[in-house]
Short mmCIF file of C-alpha atoms in Angstrom, two decimals:
data_model
loop_
_atom_site.label_atom_id
_atom_site.label_comp_id
_atom_site.label_asym_id
_atom_site.label_seq_id
_atom_site.Cartn_x
_atom_site.Cartn_y
_atom_site.Cartn_z
CA MET B 21 8.86 55.27 -30.85
CA LYS B 22 7.52 57.46 -28.05
CA ARG B 23 3.38 57.00 -27.59
CA TYR B 24 1.65 59.40 -25.40
CA GLY B 25 -1.03 57.98 -23.05
CA GLN B 26 -3.18 59.67 -20.04
CA LEU B 27 -4.02 62.79 -21.97
CA TRP B 28 -7.71 62.91 -21.40
CA SER B 29 -7.75 64.52 -18.10
CA LYS B 30 -6.05 67.60 -19.27
CA ILE B 31 -8.18 67.62 -22.46
CA VAL B 32 -11.17 68.01 -20.54
CA ALA B 33 -10.28 69.91 -17.34
CA PHE B 34 -12.64 72.79 -17.24
CA GLU B 35 -9.64 75.49 -16.72
CA ASP B 36 -8.63 74.13 -19.94
CA LEU B 37 -11.84 74.04 -21.52
CA LEU B 38 -11.95 78.02 -20.50
CA GLN B 39 -8.95 78.30 -21.91
CA ALA B 40 -9.69 77.11 -25.04
CA SER B 41 -12.62 79.27 -25.59
CA ARG B 42 -10.83 82.26 -25.25
CA GLN B 43 -8.32 81.00 -28.05
CA ALA B 44 -11.43 80.13 -29.84
CA GLN B 45 -12.66 83.55 -29.75
CA GLN B 46 -9.86 85.72 -30.58
CA GLY B 47 -10.67 88.18 -33.53
CA LYS B 48 -14.36 87.13 -33.27
CA ARG B 49 -15.72 87.98 -30.06
CA TYR B 50 -18.53 89.74 -30.86
CA ARG B 51 -19.96 87.53 -33.42
CA PRO B 52 -23.57 86.68 -32.29
CA ASN B 53 -22.44 82.69 -32.19
CA VAL B 54 -19.89 83.86 -30.03
CA LEU B 55 -21.69 86.19 -27.98
CA ALA B 56 -24.44 83.81 -27.40
CA PHE B 57 -22.00 81.36 -25.81
CA ASN B 58 -20.16 83.78 -23.56
CA ASP B 59 -23.64 84.69 -22.32
CA ASN B 60 -23.83 81.63 -20.58
CA LEU B 61 -20.13 80.74 -20.71
CA ALA B 62 -19.73 78.36 -17.14
CA GLN B 63 -22.82 76.42 -18.31
CA GLU B 64 -21.69 75.75 -21.58
CA LEU B 65 -18.57 74.79 -20.64
CA LEU B 66 -19.83 72.41 -17.91
CA GLN B 67 -22.19 70.89 -20.56
CA LEU B 68 -19.47 70.33 -23.21
CA GLN B 69 -17.18 68.65 -20.22
CA SER B 70 -19.87 66.41 -19.83
CA GLU B 71 -20.30 65.16 -23.05
CA LEU B 72 -16.60 64.64 -23.71
CA THR B 73 -16.33 62.94 -20.14
CA ALA B 74 -19.09 60.59 -20.93
CA GLN B 75 -17.96 60.41 -24.63
CA THR B 76 -21.53 61.53 -26.06
CA TYR B 77 -20.10 64.73 -27.67
CA THR B 78 -20.69 64.93 -31.42
CA PRO B 79 -19.61 67.50 -33.66
CA GLY B 80 -22.15 69.57 -35.45
CA GLY B 81 -22.74 70.50 -39.00
CA TYR B 82 -20.72 72.69 -40.97
CA ARG B 83 -21.20 75.97 -42.41
CA THR B 84 -19.66 75.79 -46.03
CA PHE B 85 -18.70 78.58 -48.49
CA ARG B 86 -16.68 79.20 -51.60
CA ILE B 87 -13.56 81.73 -52.04
CA ARG B 88 -11.35 82.53 -54.67
CA ASP B 89 -7.85 83.45 -53.45
CA PRO B 90 -6.98 83.23 -56.13
CA LYS B 91 -8.03 79.38 -56.70
CA SER B 92 -11.40 78.30 -55.38
CA ARG B 93 -11.27 76.61 -52.21
CA LEU B 94 -13.95 75.05 -50.42
CA ILE B 95 -14.23 76.52 -46.86
CA SER B 96 -16.05 75.04 -43.90
CA ALA B 97 -16.89 76.57 -40.46
CA ALA B 98 -17.23 74.59 -37.65
CA PRO B 99 -19.78 75.68 -34.86
CA TYR B 100 -18.39 77.61 -32.20
CA ARG B 101 -18.63 75.04 -29.32
CA ASP B 102 -16.74 72.56 -31.91
CA ARG B 103 -14.05 75.13 -32.40
CA VAL B 104 -13.35 75.19 -28.32
CA VAL B 105 -13.37 71.47 -28.42
CA HIS B 106 -10.47 71.76 -31.16
CA HIS B 107 -8.39 74.31 -29.45
CA ALA B 108 -8.48 72.06 -25.84
CA LEU B 109 -7.27 69.12 -27.92
CA CYS B 110 -4.51 70.87 -29.73
CA ASN B 111 -3.28 72.55 -26.79
CA VAL B 112 -2.41 69.17 -25.20
CA ILE B 113 -1.36 67.04 -28.50
CA VAL B 114 0.32 69.55 -30.56
CA PRO B 115 3.06 70.40 -28.20
CA LEU B 116 3.77 66.46 -28.13
CA ILE B 117 3.91 65.66 -31.50
CA ASP B 118 5.15 69.20 -32.73
CA ARG B 119 8.61 68.02 -31.36
CA THR B 120 8.77 64.88 -34.05
CA PHE B 121 8.53 67.55 -36.82
CA ILE B 122 11.44 68.56 -38.97
CA ALA B 123 12.93 72.04 -38.53
CA ASP B 124 11.91 72.97 -42.15
CA THR B 125 8.32 72.59 -42.20
CA TYR B 126 6.79 75.86 -41.45
CA ALA B 127 3.00 76.30 -41.37
CA ASN B 128 0.75 76.41 -38.67
CA ARG B 129 3.32 76.42 -36.06
CA LEU B 130 4.17 78.22 -33.52
CA GLY B 131 6.91 80.75 -34.02
CA TYR B 132 7.33 79.82 -37.56
CA GLY B 133 5.13 81.05 -40.28
CA THR B 134 5.49 82.37 -44.01
CA HIS B 135 8.28 85.30 -43.42
CA ARG B 136 10.52 82.81 -41.76
CA ALA B 137 10.00 80.08 -44.44
CA LEU B 138 10.76 82.89 -46.80
CA LYS B 139 14.11 83.58 -45.42
CA ARG B 140 15.26 80.07 -45.65
CA PHE B 141 13.53 79.32 -49.26
CA THR B 142 15.77 82.63 -50.07
CA HIS B 143 18.94 81.00 -48.39
CA PHE B 144 18.75 77.91 -50.17
CA ALA B 145 18.03 79.45 -53.41
CA ARG B 146 20.86 81.91 -53.62
CA LYS B 147 23.34 79.16 -52.81
CA SER B 148 21.87 76.34 -55.35
CA ARG B 149 21.71 76.30 -58.81
CA TYR B 150 18.48 74.14 -59.23
CA ILE B 151 15.27 73.76 -57.59
CA LEU B 152 12.43 70.78 -57.50
CA GLN B 153 9.29 72.81 -56.20
CA GLY B 154 6.72 70.45 -55.60
CA ASP B 155 2.61 71.00 -55.02
CA ILE B 156 0.53 68.09 -54.27
CA ARG B 157 -2.71 67.93 -56.05
CA LYS B 158 -5.86 68.90 -53.74
CA TYR B 159 -4.00 68.01 -50.68
CA PHE B 160 -6.67 68.77 -47.97
CA PRO B 161 -9.71 67.31 -50.01
CA ASN B 162 -7.43 64.19 -50.29
CA LEU B 163 -6.26 63.43 -46.90
CA ASP B 164 -7.17 60.04 -46.51
CA HIS B 165 -8.99 59.35 -43.21
CA ASP B 166 -7.48 55.71 -42.08
CA LEU B 167 -3.94 56.74 -42.96
CA LEU B 168 -4.66 59.93 -40.79
CA LYS B 169 -5.87 57.97 -37.89
CA ALA B 170 -2.87 55.77 -38.27
CA ALA B 171 -0.32 58.35 -38.28
CA LEU B 172 -1.73 59.78 -35.21
CA ARG B 173 -1.89 56.51 -33.54
CA GLN B 174 1.63 56.24 -33.73
CA LYS B 175 2.30 59.03 -31.58
CA ILE B 176 -0.93 58.76 -29.14
CA LYS B 177 -2.24 55.59 -27.23
CA CYS B 178 -4.46 57.37 -24.96
CA PRO B 179 -8.15 55.56 -25.96
CA GLU B 180 -10.29 58.58 -24.74
CA THR B 181 -7.86 61.22 -26.45
CA LEU B 182 -8.10 58.59 -29.82
CA TRP B 183 -11.90 58.73 -29.46
CA LEU B 184 -12.30 62.28 -29.69
CA ILE B 185 -9.48 62.54 -32.59
CA ASP B 186 -11.81 59.87 -34.29
CA ARG B 187 -14.95 62.28 -33.58
CA ILE B 188 -13.44 65.35 -35.36
CA ILE B 189 -12.23 63.42 -38.54
CA ASP B 190 -15.45 61.12 -39.00
CA GLY B 191 -17.21 64.26 -38.68
CA SER B 192 -15.62 66.05 -41.49
CA ASN B 193 -18.18 67.14 -44.46
CA PRO B 194 -17.06 66.33 -47.91
CA GLN B 195 -14.44 68.07 -49.73
CA GLY B 196 -14.50 67.22 -53.02
CA GLU B 197 -16.10 64.56 -55.62
CA ASP B 198 -12.67 63.38 -57.23
CA THR B 199 -12.26 59.73 -57.46
CA GLU B 200 -8.38 58.69 -57.59
CA TYR B 201 -7.21 55.47 -58.13
CA PHE B 202 -3.67 54.30 -56.59
CA PRO B 203 -1.96 50.96 -56.93
CA GLY B 204 -3.64 48.10 -55.32
CA ASP B 205 -6.94 49.60 -55.78
CA ASP B 206 -10.08 47.65 -57.28
CA LEU B 207 -13.07 49.35 -58.78
CA LEU B 208 -14.87 50.35 -55.37
CA THR B 209 -11.90 51.36 -53.22
CA PRO B 210 -12.05 54.77 -53.77
CA LEU B 211 -15.32 54.91 -52.95
CA GLU B 212 -14.99 53.01 -49.65
CA ARG B 213 -12.24 55.02 -48.20
CA ARG B 214 -13.26 58.40 -46.72
CA LYS B 215 -11.31 61.23 -47.19
CA GLY B 216 -10.81 65.27 -47.01
CA LEU B 217 -10.70 67.73 -43.88
CA PRO B 218 -11.99 71.00 -43.61
CA ILE B 219 -9.41 73.80 -44.68
CA GLY B 220 -10.68 76.33 -41.62
CA ASN B 221 -10.69 73.81 -38.69
CA LEU B 222 -7.62 74.31 -36.43
CA THR B 223 -7.13 70.37 -35.82
CA SER B 224 -7.24 70.28 -39.83
CA GLN B 225 -4.05 72.38 -40.15
CA PHE B 226 -2.24 70.23 -37.66
CA PHE B 227 -3.26 67.13 -39.14
CA ALA B 228 -1.93 68.27 -42.11
CA ASN B 229 1.27 68.38 -41.03
CA VAL B 230 0.99 65.04 -39.27
CA TYR B 231 -0.04 63.25 -42.16
CA LEU B 232 3.08 64.45 -44.04
CA ASN B 233 5.61 64.15 -41.44
CA GLY B 234 6.63 60.85 -42.42
CA PHE B 235 7.19 62.34 -46.13
CA ASP B 236 9.53 65.17 -44.27
CA HIS B 237 11.65 62.33 -42.75
CA PHE B 238 11.75 60.28 -45.92
CA VAL B 239 12.88 63.33 -48.10
CA LYS B 240 15.48 64.55 -45.23
CA GLU B 241 16.66 60.87 -44.28
CA GLN B 242 16.48 58.39 -47.08
CA LEU B 243 16.73 61.01 -50.03
CA GLN B 244 19.41 62.80 -48.05
CA ALA B 245 18.01 66.22 -49.24
CA LYS B 246 20.11 68.47 -47.07
CA GLN B 247 18.00 71.48 -48.30
CA TYR B 248 14.80 70.82 -48.34
CA LEU B 249 11.65 72.89 -46.74
CA ARG B 250 7.80 72.61 -46.59
CA TYR B 251 4.71 75.19 -46.32
CA VAL B 252 1.76 73.13 -46.12
CA ASP B 253 1.53 71.07 -49.51
CA ASP B 254 4.23 72.92 -51.19
CA PHE B 255 7.73 71.91 -50.44
CA SER B 256 11.23 72.58 -52.41
CA LEU B 257 14.16 70.77 -52.75
CA PHE B 258 17.48 72.66 -53.76
CA SER B 259 20.74 71.32 -55.33
CA ASN B 260 23.32 72.05 -57.54
CA ASP B 261 23.16 68.31 -58.64
CA ARG B 262 20.04 68.34 -61.31
CA PRO B 263 20.35 64.27 -61.67
CA PHE B 264 19.97 64.03 -57.63
CA LEU B 265 16.83 66.34 -58.26
CA GLU B 266 15.48 64.27 -60.93
CA ASN B 267 15.80 60.97 -59.06
CA ALA B 268 14.32 62.62 -55.79
CA TRP B 269 11.32 63.60 -57.82
CA SER B 270 10.66 60.43 -58.80
CA ALA B 271 11.19 58.61 -55.77
CA ILE B 272 8.53 61.38 -54.14
CA ALA B 273 5.54 60.48 -56.50
CA ASP B 274 6.11 56.82 -55.69
CA TYR B 275 6.15 57.84 -51.98
CA LEU B 276 3.31 60.36 -52.00
CA THR B 277 0.94 57.12 -53.81
CA THR B 278 1.21 55.50 -50.17
CA LEU B 279 -0.25 58.43 -48.73
CA ARG B 280 -3.02 58.21 -51.64
CA LEU B 281 -1.96 61.74 -52.69
CA LYS B 282 -0.17 62.79 -56.51
CA LEU B 283 1.83 66.00 -57.42
CA HIS B 284 0.32 68.37 -59.34
CA PRO B 285 1.86 67.87 -63.11
CA ILE B 286 1.84 71.56 -63.44
CA LYS B 287 2.57 73.33 -60.61
CA SER B 288 5.80 70.84 -59.61
CA GLN B 289 8.47 71.95 -61.55
CA LEU B 290 12.21 71.15 -61.88
CA PHE B 291 14.23 74.52 -62.99
CA GLU B 292 17.35 76.94 -62.40
CA THR B 293 17.11 79.23 -59.62
CA ARG B 294 18.39 82.09 -61.46
CA TYR B 295 14.76 82.26 -63.45
CA GLY B 296 13.04 82.73 -59.77
CA ALA B 297 10.53 81.10 -57.67
CA ASN B 298 7.56 81.99 -56.50
CA PHE B 299 6.53 80.94 -52.95
CA VAL B 300 4.11 82.41 -49.84
CA GLY B 301 3.47 85.40 -52.22
CA PHE B 302 6.66 86.20 -53.20
CA ARG B 303 8.93 86.06 -56.29
CA ILE B 304 12.66 85.25 -55.07
CA LEU B 305 15.09 86.16 -57.60
CA PRO B 306 19.08 85.94 -57.41
CA ASP B 307 19.21 89.57 -56.72
CA ARG B 308 15.90 90.74 -54.98
CA ILE B 309 12.63 89.34 -53.70
CA ARG B 310 9.59 90.88 -55.32
CA VAL B 311 5.87 90.75 -54.78
CA ARG B 312 3.94 88.41 -56.94
CA SER B 313 1.70 90.34 -59.32
CA ASP B 314 -1.54 87.97 -58.31
CA ASN B 315 -0.68 88.82 -54.86
CA LEU B 316 -0.33 92.32 -55.61
CA ARG B 317 -3.48 92.78 -57.26
CA ARG B 318 -5.94 91.24 -54.90
CA ALA B 319 -4.12 93.34 -52.38
CA ARG B 320 -5.11 96.43 -54.07
CA GLN B 321 -8.51 94.84 -54.25
CA ARG B 322 -8.62 94.60 -50.45
CA LEU B 323 -6.80 98.37 -50.23
CA ARG B 324 -10.04 99.50 -52.42
CA GLN B 325 -12.78 97.36 -50.11
CA LEU B 326 -10.93 98.79 -47.04
CA GLN B 327 -10.90 102.26 -48.67
CA GLN B 328 -14.69 102.19 -49.06
CA ASP B 329 -15.46 100.65 -45.72
CA TYR B 330 -13.69 103.59 -43.69
CA THR B 331 -15.29 106.19 -45.56
CA THR B 332 -18.54 104.86 -44.80
CA GLY B 333 -17.87 104.33 -41.00
CA GLN B 334 -17.84 100.58 -41.60
CA VAL B 335 -14.35 100.21 -39.87
CA SER B 336 -12.80 102.19 -37.23
CA LEU B 337 -9.53 104.21 -37.61
CA GLU B 338 -8.01 101.52 -35.32
CA HIS B 339 -8.45 98.78 -37.50
CA LEU B 340 -7.54 100.58 -40.45
CA ILE B 341 -4.16 101.65 -38.89
CA GLN B 342 -3.81 97.91 -37.91
CA ARG B 343 -4.63 96.20 -41.25
CA LEU B 344 -2.14 98.76 -43.02
CA GLN B 345 0.69 98.33 -40.73
CA SER B 346 0.46 94.23 -41.16
CA TRP B 347 0.17 94.87 -44.86
CA GLU B 348 3.04 97.09 -44.70
CA ALA B 349 5.27 94.34 -42.50
CA HIS B 350 4.50 91.85 -44.85
CA LEU B 351 5.93 94.02 -47.86
CA LEU B 352 9.20 95.12 -45.50
CA HIS B 353 10.34 91.07 -46.19
CA GLY B 354 10.71 91.60 -50.11
CA ASP B 355 12.40 94.57 -52.22
CA THR B 356 9.53 96.75 -52.29
CA HIS B 357 10.88 100.27 -51.15
CA ARG B 358 9.71 101.81 -54.36
CA LEU B 359 6.30 99.77 -54.04
CA ARG B 360 5.78 101.13 -50.64
CA ARG B 361 6.02 104.55 -51.68
CA GLN B 362 3.84 104.48 -54.43
CA ILE B 363 1.10 102.92 -52.25
CA GLY B 364 1.56 105.39 -49.83
CA ASP B 365 1.43 108.34 -52.68
CA ARG B 366 -1.53 106.76 -54.19
CA TRP B 367 -4.04 105.60 -51.54
CA ARG B 368 -5.93 108.11 -49.69
CA PHE B 369 -8.40 107.27 -46.58
CA THR B 370 -10.88 109.98 -46.03
CA PRO B 371 -12.67 109.73 -42.83
CA PRO B 372 -16.38 109.68 -42.72
CA PRO B 373 -18.10 112.83 -42.78
CA GLU B 374 -19.06 114.34 -39.39
CA PRO B 375 -22.78 114.10 -38.54
CA LEU B 376 -24.37 117.34 -39.65
CA SER B 377 -25.39 119.50 -36.46
CA VAL B 378 -28.50 121.38 -36.80
CA LYS B 379 -29.24 124.45 -34.93
CA ILE B 380 -32.39 124.59 -33.82
CA LEU B 381 -33.27 128.49 -33.94
CA ALA B 382 -36.10 129.94 -31.47
CA PRO B 383 -39.55 130.75 -33.13
CA LEU B 384 -39.55 134.30 -34.07
CA GLU B 385 -41.63 136.62 -31.74
CA PRO B 386 -44.93 137.92 -33.33
CA ASP B 387 -44.84 141.35 -34.49
CA TRP B 388 -47.71 142.87 -32.67
CA GLU B 389 -47.06 146.55 -33.54
CA VAL B 390 -48.66 148.11 -36.60
#
């Protein structure tokens, strides 16, 4: 197994930190923290470079908030300078480790994504009678720090790079209070092991793929599952052989315990593909692909908010068009002709009213004639 060394000089090079800052600010350029950083960009990057080189860099505190999309999730946002460091690290290590991933894992990878995953899922579903859909219970909050570090050390041997990786992992804030016990644990084991990664970090998204990379190879190579794919913590196996999938389900549950993870007891199911399966916001049926109703409901809520924001002048026409085109491009991956027509007929976006122009009249000349 190849391990990569001598990576540190690339990570801390000024040119690479500058590139990382450009990536970190995409879509956020006018936020106050980004403007403040960019106002003194060279000095900020030199300071980061100095801290990294001397190994005195310490991640800052997270800003946390909760979203419901649709289920409740805790989102943790790192300070902007830390996000620059995350990009600098990932720019170097991701291309090296990504090549060890299987072809059918689709989340947070360049050139992959939801729509390519949907196409592959549909291909498997329509040629197979059965599907085993698995969902890992509270995946990001339960990622074990020691096991993640061990997995990364199987790929990387550069001491300074491993120091930075450990800094980022150890700097994670708590993501949940659940206490889970696994074979071999004593009463205190779950309390002594640190776990959980912030969902909002670029590094967390990559580390999440690394953590399940061994699992992917186990399913493909040891279970001999020819039709398998994963998107973050959702995975699916397809087959015409139901007993094969039943045995695989049991083996997968056992393997996940070695990663201190558990399958979701309700969302993990084995059923016939003819009934349709939900995946990345769509429902895949034997003869069509529909948008999931909960996904459509959230989209209508966003459209209403977008409608209001455009009318009040909070978003520009350019931003409005971009958002609508993005939504339509997403819908084009399903059988949504009628749905797109309904949306086009129903939703009207009224531009903000023109400011009233007040005509200032010259004062009337007094009439002195009697």
